[in-house]
Short mmCIF file of C-alpha atoms and ligand atoms in Angstrom, two decimals:
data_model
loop_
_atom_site.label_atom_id
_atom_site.label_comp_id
_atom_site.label_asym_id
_atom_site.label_seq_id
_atom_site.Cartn_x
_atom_site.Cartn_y
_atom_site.Cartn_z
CA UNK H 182 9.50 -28.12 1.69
CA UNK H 183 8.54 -24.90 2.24
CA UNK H 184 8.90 -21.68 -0.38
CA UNK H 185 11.62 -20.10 1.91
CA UNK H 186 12.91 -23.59 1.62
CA UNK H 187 12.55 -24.08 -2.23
CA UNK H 188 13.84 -20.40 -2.94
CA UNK H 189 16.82 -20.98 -0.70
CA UNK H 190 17.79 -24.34 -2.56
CA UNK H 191 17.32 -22.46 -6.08
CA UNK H 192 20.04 -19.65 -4.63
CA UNK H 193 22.55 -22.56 -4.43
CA UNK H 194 22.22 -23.90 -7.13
CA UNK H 195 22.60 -20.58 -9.07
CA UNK H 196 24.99 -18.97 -6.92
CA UNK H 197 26.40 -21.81 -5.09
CA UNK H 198 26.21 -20.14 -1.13
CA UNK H 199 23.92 -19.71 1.41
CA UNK H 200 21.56 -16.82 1.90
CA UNK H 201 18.35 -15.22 3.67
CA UNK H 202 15.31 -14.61 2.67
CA UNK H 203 12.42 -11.82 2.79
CA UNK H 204 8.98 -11.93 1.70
CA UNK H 205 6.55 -8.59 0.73
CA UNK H 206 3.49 -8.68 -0.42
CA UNK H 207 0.92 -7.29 -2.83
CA UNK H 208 -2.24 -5.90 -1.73
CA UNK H 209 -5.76 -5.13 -2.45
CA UNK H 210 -7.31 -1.87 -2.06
CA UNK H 211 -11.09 -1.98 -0.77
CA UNK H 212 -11.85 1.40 -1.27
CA UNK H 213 -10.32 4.67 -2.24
CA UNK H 214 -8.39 4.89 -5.10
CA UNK H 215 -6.22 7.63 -6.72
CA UNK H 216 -6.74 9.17 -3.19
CA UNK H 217 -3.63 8.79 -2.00
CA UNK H 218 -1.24 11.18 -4.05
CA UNK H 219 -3.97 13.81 -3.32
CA UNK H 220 -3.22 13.70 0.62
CA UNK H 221 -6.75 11.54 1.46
CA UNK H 222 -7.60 8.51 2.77
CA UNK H 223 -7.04 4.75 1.82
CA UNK H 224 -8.02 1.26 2.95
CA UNK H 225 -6.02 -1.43 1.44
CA UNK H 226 -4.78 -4.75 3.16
CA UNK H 227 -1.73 -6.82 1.95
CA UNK H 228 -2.71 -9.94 0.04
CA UNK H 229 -1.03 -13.87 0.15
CA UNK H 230 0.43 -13.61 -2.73
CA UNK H 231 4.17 -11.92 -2.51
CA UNK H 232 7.40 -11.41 -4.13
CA UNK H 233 10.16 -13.45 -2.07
CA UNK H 234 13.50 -12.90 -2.33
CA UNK H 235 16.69 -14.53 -1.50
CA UNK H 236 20.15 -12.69 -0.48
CA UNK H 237 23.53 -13.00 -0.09
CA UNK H 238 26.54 -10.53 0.06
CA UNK H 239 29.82 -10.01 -2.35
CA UNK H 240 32.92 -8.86 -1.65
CA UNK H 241 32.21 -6.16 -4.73
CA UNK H 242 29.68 -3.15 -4.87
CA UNK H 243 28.12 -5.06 -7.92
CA UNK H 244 23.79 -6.19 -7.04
CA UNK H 245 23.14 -9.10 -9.26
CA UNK H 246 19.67 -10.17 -9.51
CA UNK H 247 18.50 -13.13 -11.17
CA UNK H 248 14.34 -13.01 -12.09
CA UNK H 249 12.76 -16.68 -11.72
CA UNK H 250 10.14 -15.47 -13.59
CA UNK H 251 11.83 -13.96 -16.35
CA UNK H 252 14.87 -16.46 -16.16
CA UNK H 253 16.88 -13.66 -16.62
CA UNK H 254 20.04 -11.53 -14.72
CA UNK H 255 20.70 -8.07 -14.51
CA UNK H 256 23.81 -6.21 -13.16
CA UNK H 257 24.14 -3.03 -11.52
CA UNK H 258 27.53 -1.40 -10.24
CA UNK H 259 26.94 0.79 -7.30
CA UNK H 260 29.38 2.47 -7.89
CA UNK H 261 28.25 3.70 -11.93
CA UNK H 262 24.53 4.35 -11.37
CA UNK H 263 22.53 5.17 -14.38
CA UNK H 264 20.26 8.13 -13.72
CA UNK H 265 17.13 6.31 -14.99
CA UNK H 266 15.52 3.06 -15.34
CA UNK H 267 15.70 1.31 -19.11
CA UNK H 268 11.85 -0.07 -19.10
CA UNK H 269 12.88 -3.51 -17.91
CA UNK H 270 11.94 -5.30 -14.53
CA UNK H 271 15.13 -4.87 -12.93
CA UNK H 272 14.48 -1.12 -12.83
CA UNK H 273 12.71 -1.63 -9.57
CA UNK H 274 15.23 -3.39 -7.10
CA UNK H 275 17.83 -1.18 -8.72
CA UNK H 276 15.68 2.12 -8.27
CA UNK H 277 15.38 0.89 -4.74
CA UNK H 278 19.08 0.21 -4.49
CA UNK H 279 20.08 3.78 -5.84
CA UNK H 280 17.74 5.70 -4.05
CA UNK H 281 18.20 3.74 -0.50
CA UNK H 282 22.14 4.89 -1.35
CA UNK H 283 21.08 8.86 -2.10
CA UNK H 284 19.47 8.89 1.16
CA UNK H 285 22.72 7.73 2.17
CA UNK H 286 22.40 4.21 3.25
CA UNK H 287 26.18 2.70 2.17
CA UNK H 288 24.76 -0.82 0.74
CA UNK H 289 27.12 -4.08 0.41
CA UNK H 290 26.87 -5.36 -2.80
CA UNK H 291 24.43 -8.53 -3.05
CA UNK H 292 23.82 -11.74 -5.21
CA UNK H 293 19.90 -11.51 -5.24
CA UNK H 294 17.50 -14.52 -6.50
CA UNK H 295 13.37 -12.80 -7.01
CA UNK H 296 10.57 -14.82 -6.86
CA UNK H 297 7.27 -13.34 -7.60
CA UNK H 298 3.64 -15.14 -6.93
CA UNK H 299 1.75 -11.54 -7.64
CA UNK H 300 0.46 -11.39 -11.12
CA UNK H 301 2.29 -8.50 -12.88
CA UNK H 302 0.55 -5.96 -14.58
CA UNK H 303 -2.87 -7.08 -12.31
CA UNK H 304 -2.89 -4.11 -10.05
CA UNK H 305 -2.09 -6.24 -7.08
CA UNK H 306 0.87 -3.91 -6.78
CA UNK H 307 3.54 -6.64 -7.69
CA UNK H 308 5.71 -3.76 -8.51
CA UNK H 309 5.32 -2.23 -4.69
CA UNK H 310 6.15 -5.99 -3.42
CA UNK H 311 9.71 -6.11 -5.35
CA UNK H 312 10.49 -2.21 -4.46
CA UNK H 313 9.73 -3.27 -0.50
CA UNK H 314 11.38 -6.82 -0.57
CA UNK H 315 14.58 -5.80 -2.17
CA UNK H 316 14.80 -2.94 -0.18
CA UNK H 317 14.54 -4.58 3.45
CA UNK H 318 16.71 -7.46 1.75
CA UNK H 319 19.63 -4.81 0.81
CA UNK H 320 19.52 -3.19 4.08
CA UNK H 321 19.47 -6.43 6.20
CA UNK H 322 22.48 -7.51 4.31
CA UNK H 323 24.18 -4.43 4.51
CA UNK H 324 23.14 -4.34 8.52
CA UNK H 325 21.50 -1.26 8.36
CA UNK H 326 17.96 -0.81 10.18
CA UNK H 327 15.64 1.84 8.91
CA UNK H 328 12.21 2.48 9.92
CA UNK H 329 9.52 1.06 7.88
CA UNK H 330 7.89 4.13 6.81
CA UNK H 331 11.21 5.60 5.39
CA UNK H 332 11.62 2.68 3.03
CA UNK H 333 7.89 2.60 2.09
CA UNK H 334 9.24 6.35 1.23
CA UNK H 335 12.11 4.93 -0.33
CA UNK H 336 10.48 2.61 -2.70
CA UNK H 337 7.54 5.16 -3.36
CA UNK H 338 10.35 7.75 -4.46
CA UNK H 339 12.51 5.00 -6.25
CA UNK H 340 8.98 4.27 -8.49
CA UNK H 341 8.56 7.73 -8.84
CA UNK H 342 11.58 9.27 -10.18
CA UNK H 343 13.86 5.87 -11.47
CA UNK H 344 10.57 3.76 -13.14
CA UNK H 345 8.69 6.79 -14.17
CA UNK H 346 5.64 6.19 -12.50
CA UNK H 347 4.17 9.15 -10.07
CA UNK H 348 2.38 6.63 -7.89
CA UNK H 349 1.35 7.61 -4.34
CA UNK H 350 2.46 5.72 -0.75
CA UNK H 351 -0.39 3.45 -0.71
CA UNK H 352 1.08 0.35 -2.28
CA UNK H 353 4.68 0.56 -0.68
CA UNK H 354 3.18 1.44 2.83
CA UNK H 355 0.61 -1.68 3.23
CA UNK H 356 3.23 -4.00 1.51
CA UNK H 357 5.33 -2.91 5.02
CA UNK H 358 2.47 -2.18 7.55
CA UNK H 359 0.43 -4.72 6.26
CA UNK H 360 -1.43 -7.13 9.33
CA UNK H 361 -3.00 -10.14 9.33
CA UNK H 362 -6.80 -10.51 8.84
CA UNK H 363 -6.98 -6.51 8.76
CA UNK H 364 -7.40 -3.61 6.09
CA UNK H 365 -5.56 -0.25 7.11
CA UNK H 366 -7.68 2.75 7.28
CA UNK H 367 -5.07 4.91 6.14
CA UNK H 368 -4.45 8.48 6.52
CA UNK H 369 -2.12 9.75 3.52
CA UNK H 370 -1.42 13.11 4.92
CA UNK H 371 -0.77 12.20 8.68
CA UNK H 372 0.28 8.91 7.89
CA UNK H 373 -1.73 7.33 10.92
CA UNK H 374 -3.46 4.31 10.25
CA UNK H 375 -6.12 1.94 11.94
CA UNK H 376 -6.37 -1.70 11.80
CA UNK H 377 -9.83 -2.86 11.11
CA UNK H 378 -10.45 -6.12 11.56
CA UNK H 379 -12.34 -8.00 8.89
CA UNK H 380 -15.14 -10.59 9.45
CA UNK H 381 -14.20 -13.91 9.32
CA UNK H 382 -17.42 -14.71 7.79
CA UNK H 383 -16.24 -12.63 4.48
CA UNK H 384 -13.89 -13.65 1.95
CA UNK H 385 -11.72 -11.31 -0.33
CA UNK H 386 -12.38 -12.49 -3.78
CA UNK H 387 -10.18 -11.06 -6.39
CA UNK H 388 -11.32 -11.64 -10.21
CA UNK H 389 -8.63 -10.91 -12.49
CA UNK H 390 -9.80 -9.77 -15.73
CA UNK H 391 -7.25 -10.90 -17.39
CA UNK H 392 -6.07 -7.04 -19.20
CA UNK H 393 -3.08 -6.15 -18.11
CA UNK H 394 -2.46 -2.32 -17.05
CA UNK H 395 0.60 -0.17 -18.16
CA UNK H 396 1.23 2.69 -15.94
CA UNK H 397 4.46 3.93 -16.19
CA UNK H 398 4.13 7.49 -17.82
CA UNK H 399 0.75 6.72 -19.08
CA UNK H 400 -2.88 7.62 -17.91
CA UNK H 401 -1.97 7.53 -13.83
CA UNK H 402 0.74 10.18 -14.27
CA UNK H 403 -2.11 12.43 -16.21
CA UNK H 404 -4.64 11.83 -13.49
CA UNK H 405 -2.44 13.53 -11.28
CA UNK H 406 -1.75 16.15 -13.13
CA UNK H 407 -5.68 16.89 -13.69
CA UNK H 408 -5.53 16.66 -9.52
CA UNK H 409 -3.19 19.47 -9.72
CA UNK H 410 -4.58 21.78 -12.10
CA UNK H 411 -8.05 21.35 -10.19
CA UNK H 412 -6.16 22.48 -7.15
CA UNK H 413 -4.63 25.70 -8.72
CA UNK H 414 -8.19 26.34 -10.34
CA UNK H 415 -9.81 26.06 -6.90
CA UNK H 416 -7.10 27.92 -5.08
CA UNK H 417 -8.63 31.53 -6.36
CA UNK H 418 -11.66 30.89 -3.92
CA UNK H 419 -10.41 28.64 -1.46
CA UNK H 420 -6.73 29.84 -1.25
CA UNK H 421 -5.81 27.34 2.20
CA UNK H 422 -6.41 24.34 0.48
CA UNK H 423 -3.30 22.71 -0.20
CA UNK H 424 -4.60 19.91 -2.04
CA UNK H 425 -7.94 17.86 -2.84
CA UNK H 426 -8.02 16.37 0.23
CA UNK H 427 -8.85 19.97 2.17
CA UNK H 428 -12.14 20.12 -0.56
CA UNK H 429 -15.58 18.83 1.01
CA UNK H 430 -18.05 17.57 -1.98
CA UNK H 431 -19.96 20.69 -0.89
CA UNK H 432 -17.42 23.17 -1.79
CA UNK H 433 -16.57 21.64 -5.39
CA UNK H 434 -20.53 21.91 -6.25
CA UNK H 435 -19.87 25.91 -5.01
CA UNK H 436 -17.30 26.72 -7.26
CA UNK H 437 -17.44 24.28 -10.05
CA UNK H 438 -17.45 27.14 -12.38
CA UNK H 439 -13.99 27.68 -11.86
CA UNK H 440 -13.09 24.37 -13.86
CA UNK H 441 -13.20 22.75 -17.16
CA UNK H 442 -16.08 20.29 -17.28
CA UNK H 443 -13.28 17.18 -17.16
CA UNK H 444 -10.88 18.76 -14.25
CA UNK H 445 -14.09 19.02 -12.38
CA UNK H 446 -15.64 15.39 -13.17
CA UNK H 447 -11.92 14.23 -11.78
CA UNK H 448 -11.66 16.68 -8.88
CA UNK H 449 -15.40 15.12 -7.44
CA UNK H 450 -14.23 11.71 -7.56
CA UNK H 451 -11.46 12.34 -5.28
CA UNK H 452 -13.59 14.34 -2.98
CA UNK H 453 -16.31 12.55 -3.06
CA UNK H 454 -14.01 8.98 -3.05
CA UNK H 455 -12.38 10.43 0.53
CA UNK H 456 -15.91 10.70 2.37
CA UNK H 457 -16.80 7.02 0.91
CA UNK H 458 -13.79 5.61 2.51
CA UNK H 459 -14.54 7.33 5.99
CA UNK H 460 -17.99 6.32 5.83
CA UNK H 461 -16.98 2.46 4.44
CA UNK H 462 -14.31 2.74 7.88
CA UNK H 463 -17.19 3.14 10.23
CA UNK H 464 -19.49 0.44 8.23
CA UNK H 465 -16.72 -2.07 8.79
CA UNK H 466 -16.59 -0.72 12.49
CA UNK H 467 -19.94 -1.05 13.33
CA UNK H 468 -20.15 -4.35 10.88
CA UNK H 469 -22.68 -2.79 8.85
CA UNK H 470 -22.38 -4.63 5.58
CA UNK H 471 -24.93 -3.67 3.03
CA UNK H 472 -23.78 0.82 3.43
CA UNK H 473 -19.87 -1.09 2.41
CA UNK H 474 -21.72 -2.43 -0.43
CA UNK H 475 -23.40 0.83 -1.02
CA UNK H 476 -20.29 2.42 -0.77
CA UNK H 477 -18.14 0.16 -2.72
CA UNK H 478 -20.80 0.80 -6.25
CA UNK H 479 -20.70 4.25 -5.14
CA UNK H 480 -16.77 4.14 -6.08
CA UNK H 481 -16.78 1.83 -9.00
CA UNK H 482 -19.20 4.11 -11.03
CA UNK H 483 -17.08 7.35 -9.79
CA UNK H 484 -14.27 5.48 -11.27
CA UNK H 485 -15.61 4.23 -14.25
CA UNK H 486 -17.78 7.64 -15.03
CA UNK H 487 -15.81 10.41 -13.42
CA UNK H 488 -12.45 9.67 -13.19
CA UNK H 489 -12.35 6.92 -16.04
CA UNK H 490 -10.17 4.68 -15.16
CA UNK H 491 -12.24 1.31 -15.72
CA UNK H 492 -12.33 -0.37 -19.12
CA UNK H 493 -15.58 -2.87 -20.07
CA UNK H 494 -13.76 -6.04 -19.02
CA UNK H 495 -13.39 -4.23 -15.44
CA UNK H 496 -17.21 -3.03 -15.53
CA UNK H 497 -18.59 -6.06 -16.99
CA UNK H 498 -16.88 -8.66 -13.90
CA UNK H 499 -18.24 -6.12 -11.52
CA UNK H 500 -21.63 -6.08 -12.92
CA UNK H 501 -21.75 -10.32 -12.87
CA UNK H 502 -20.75 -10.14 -9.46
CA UNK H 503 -23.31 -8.04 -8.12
CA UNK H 504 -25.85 -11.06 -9.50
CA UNK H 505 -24.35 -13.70 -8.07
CA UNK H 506 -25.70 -14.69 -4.08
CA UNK H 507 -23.15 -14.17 -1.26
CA UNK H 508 -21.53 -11.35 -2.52
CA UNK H 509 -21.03 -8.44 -0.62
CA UNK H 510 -20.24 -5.52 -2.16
CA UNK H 511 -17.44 -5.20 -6.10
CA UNK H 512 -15.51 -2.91 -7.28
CA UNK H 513 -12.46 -2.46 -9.65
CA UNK H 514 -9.13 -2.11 -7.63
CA UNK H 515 -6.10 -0.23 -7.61
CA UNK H 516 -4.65 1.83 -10.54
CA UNK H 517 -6.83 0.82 -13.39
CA UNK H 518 -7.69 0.48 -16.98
CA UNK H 519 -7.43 -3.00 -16.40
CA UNK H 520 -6.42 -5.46 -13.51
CA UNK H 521 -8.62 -6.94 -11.11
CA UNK H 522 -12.12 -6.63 -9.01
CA UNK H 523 -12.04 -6.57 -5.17
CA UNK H 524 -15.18 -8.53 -4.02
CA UNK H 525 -16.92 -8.67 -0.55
CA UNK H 526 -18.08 -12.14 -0.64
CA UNK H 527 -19.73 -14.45 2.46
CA UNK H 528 -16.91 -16.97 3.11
CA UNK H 529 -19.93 -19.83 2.44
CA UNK H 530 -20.54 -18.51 -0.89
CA UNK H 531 -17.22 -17.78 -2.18
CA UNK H 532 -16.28 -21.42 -3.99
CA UNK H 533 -20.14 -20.63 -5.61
CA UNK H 534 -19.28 -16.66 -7.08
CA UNK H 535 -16.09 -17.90 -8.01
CA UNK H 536 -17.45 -20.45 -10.57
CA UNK H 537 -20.37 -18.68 -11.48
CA UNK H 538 -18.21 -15.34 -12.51
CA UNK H 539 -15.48 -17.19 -13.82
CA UNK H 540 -18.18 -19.34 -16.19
CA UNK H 541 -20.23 -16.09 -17.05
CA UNK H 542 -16.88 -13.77 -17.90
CA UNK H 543 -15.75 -16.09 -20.22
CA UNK H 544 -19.18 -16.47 -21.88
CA UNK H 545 -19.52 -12.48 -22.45
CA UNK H 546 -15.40 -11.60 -23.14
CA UNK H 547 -13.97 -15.24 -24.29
CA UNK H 548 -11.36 -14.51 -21.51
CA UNK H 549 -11.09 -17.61 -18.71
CA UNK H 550 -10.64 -14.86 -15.36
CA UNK H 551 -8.04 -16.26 -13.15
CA UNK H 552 -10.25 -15.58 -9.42
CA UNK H 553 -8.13 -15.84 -6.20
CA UNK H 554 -9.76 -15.96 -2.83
CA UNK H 555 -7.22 -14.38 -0.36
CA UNK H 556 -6.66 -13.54 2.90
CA UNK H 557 -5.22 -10.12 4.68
CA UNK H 558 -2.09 -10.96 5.32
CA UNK H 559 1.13 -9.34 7.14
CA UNK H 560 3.74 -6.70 5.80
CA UNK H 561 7.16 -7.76 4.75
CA UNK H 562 9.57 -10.36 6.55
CA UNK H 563 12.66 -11.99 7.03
CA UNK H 564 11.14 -15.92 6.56
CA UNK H 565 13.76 -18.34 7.93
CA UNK H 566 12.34 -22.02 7.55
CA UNK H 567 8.96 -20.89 6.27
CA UNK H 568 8.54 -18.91 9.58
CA UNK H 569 8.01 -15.07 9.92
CA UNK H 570 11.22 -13.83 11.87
CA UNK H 571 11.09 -10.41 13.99
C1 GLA N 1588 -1.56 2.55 -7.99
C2 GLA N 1588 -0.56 3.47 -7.24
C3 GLA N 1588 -1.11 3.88 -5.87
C4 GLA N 1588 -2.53 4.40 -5.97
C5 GLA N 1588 -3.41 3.47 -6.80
C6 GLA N 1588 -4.77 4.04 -7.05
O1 GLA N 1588 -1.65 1.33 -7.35
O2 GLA N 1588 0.66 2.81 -7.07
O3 GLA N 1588 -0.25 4.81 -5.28
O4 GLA N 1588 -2.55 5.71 -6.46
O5 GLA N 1588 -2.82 3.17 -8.06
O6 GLA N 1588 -5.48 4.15 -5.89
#
């Protein structure tokens, strides 16, 4: 049997009728991080490992959603919306719920069943997969059509002001633009993206290792605010930038005396972070490998020195990685301070560097790394019998 298949049969049994189901994914980011709140550029792809979710309607205005994972159900009436989320994992389909309905999509109310394959609390944006699968779930049922980049909106907004957490777009927008076999060069301002393909001979390996992140009002939502202040600071001698994304390196080194030593050590990772992922764009264009690797060391020490975001477990799988043979290029990915590596790694290598790292991480933490190797994989979708639909 399929999953569709499998989830479907699990709906019955718990709430005894038929329903659809819709798969989003998580993703991977290959380069540029904590760029995308600050207007820049991006280039994540959506990974094989989603959150799937099954749907049917009620006569009511009540959502129920059952959790496989946390064999659990939570209630929400429409129609006597809290204001905020309680810290639980139900906050995100019901932040997506309450926010589609103040943009005023009218939603049916819905028996949902959630079944999530991304590791939470990885950085593989499992939260971003649950906002954008109950969200084209709720509007399918309710037979309303949106375009995708409103509900990437949607969910980004639903994250941001009913879980807490000031994320940017990137997550929400590759879990619904998402393509096969491609990253998205993203533009976060413009919102224009380009598909670039990536080589068959390469493998996305993603080492897990194995500390889980907490975001929500924590570190990432300071970060931004750092982002901020080193805008206003700059503004006083380059008053048309809006924000860090109108800064070349070239200016910051000018007027660096305009910021506390830390606002500036955060403000040139971001600039500097935004020319790496335009030059990694055209290395992948031109299939220049080693400048990606160049470029992908060049981020992972910005991170881990400027912007400080890494933790030892994160540094210490990227340094065993760049040992091993076959691997391309290593660095931490998404939010931080814990989470996961992206690795480059040549498709004939990548059973090799996955033993290797996995034998040598445990050996220097005394933590076994779960290590995925994954494919780019396609946005979110109705799946009827295990096949995409529309
Ligand atoms: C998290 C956020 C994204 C992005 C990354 C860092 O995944 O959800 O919006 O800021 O961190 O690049």
């Amino acid at each position: 049997m399929t999953a569709a298949e499998t989830l479907s049969e699990a709906f019955h049994g718990f709430y005894g009728t038929q329903s659809k189901t819709y798969r989003a994914p998580g993703r991977v980011n290959l380069i540029g991080e904590h760029t995308d709140y600050n207007q820049g550029f991006v280039m994540p792809a959506a990974i094989d490992f989603s959150i799937w979710i099954a749907i049917a309607p009620r006569e009511d205005r009540t959502l129920s959603v059952r959790s496989e994972n946390f064999s659990e159900t939570a209630e929400l009436d429409l129609d006597c919306p809290p204001s905020r989320g309680i810290g639980h994992w139900s906050d995100y389909p019901f932040g997506v719920a309450l926010k589609l309905e103040e943009s005023g999509h009218r939603l049916r109310g819905a028996n949902l069943l959630v079944r999530g394959e991304v590791p939470i609390g990885a950085g593989l944006s499992s939260s971003a997969a649950i906002e954008v699968a109950t969200g084209l779930a709720l509007l399918d049922n309710s037979e309303i059509e949106i375009d995708r980049l409103e509900l990437a909106k949607i969910c980004q907004q639903a994250e941001n002001e009913y879980v807490g957490m000031r994320c940017g777009l990137m997550d929400q927008f590759i879990s619904c633009f998402g393509q096969a076999g491609h990253a998205l060069m993203l533009d976060c301002r413009s919102m224009n993206y380009e598909p670039l393909a990536l080589p068959e001979s390469v493998k996305l390996v993603v080492c897990n290792t194995g500390v889980k992140h907490q975001h929500a009002g924590g570190e990432y939502n300071v970060r931004r605010t750092q982002c901020d202040e080193g805008v206003r600071l700059l503004s006083s001698a380059l008053p048309a930038i809006q924000s860090l994304r109108d800064v070349q390196p070239s200016q910051l080194e000018q007027h660096k005396h305009l910021l506390p030593e830390l606002i500036y050590r955060r403000c040139r990772h971001v600039v500097t972070e935004n020319e790496r992922v335009q030059r990694a764009a055209e290395a992948l264009l031109l299939g220049h490998l080693p400048a990606l690797a160049t470029l992908m060391a060049e981020s992972h020490r910005s991170m881990r020195d400027d912007y400080e975001i890494s933790c030892a477990e994160l540094d210490t799988m990227v340094e065993i990685a760049g040992v091993q043979s076959g691997v391309i290029g290593s660095r931490m990915t998404g939010g931080g301070f814990g989470g996961c590596t992206i690795n480059l790694v040549r498709a004939d290598a990548a059973a090799a560097f996955r033993h290797a790292v996995a034998i040598e991480y445990q050996t220097r933490t005394n933590i076994y790394p779960d290590i995925y190797v994954l494919s780019a994989s396609e946005g979110v979708h109705e799946v009827a019998a295990g096949k995409l639909v529309g």
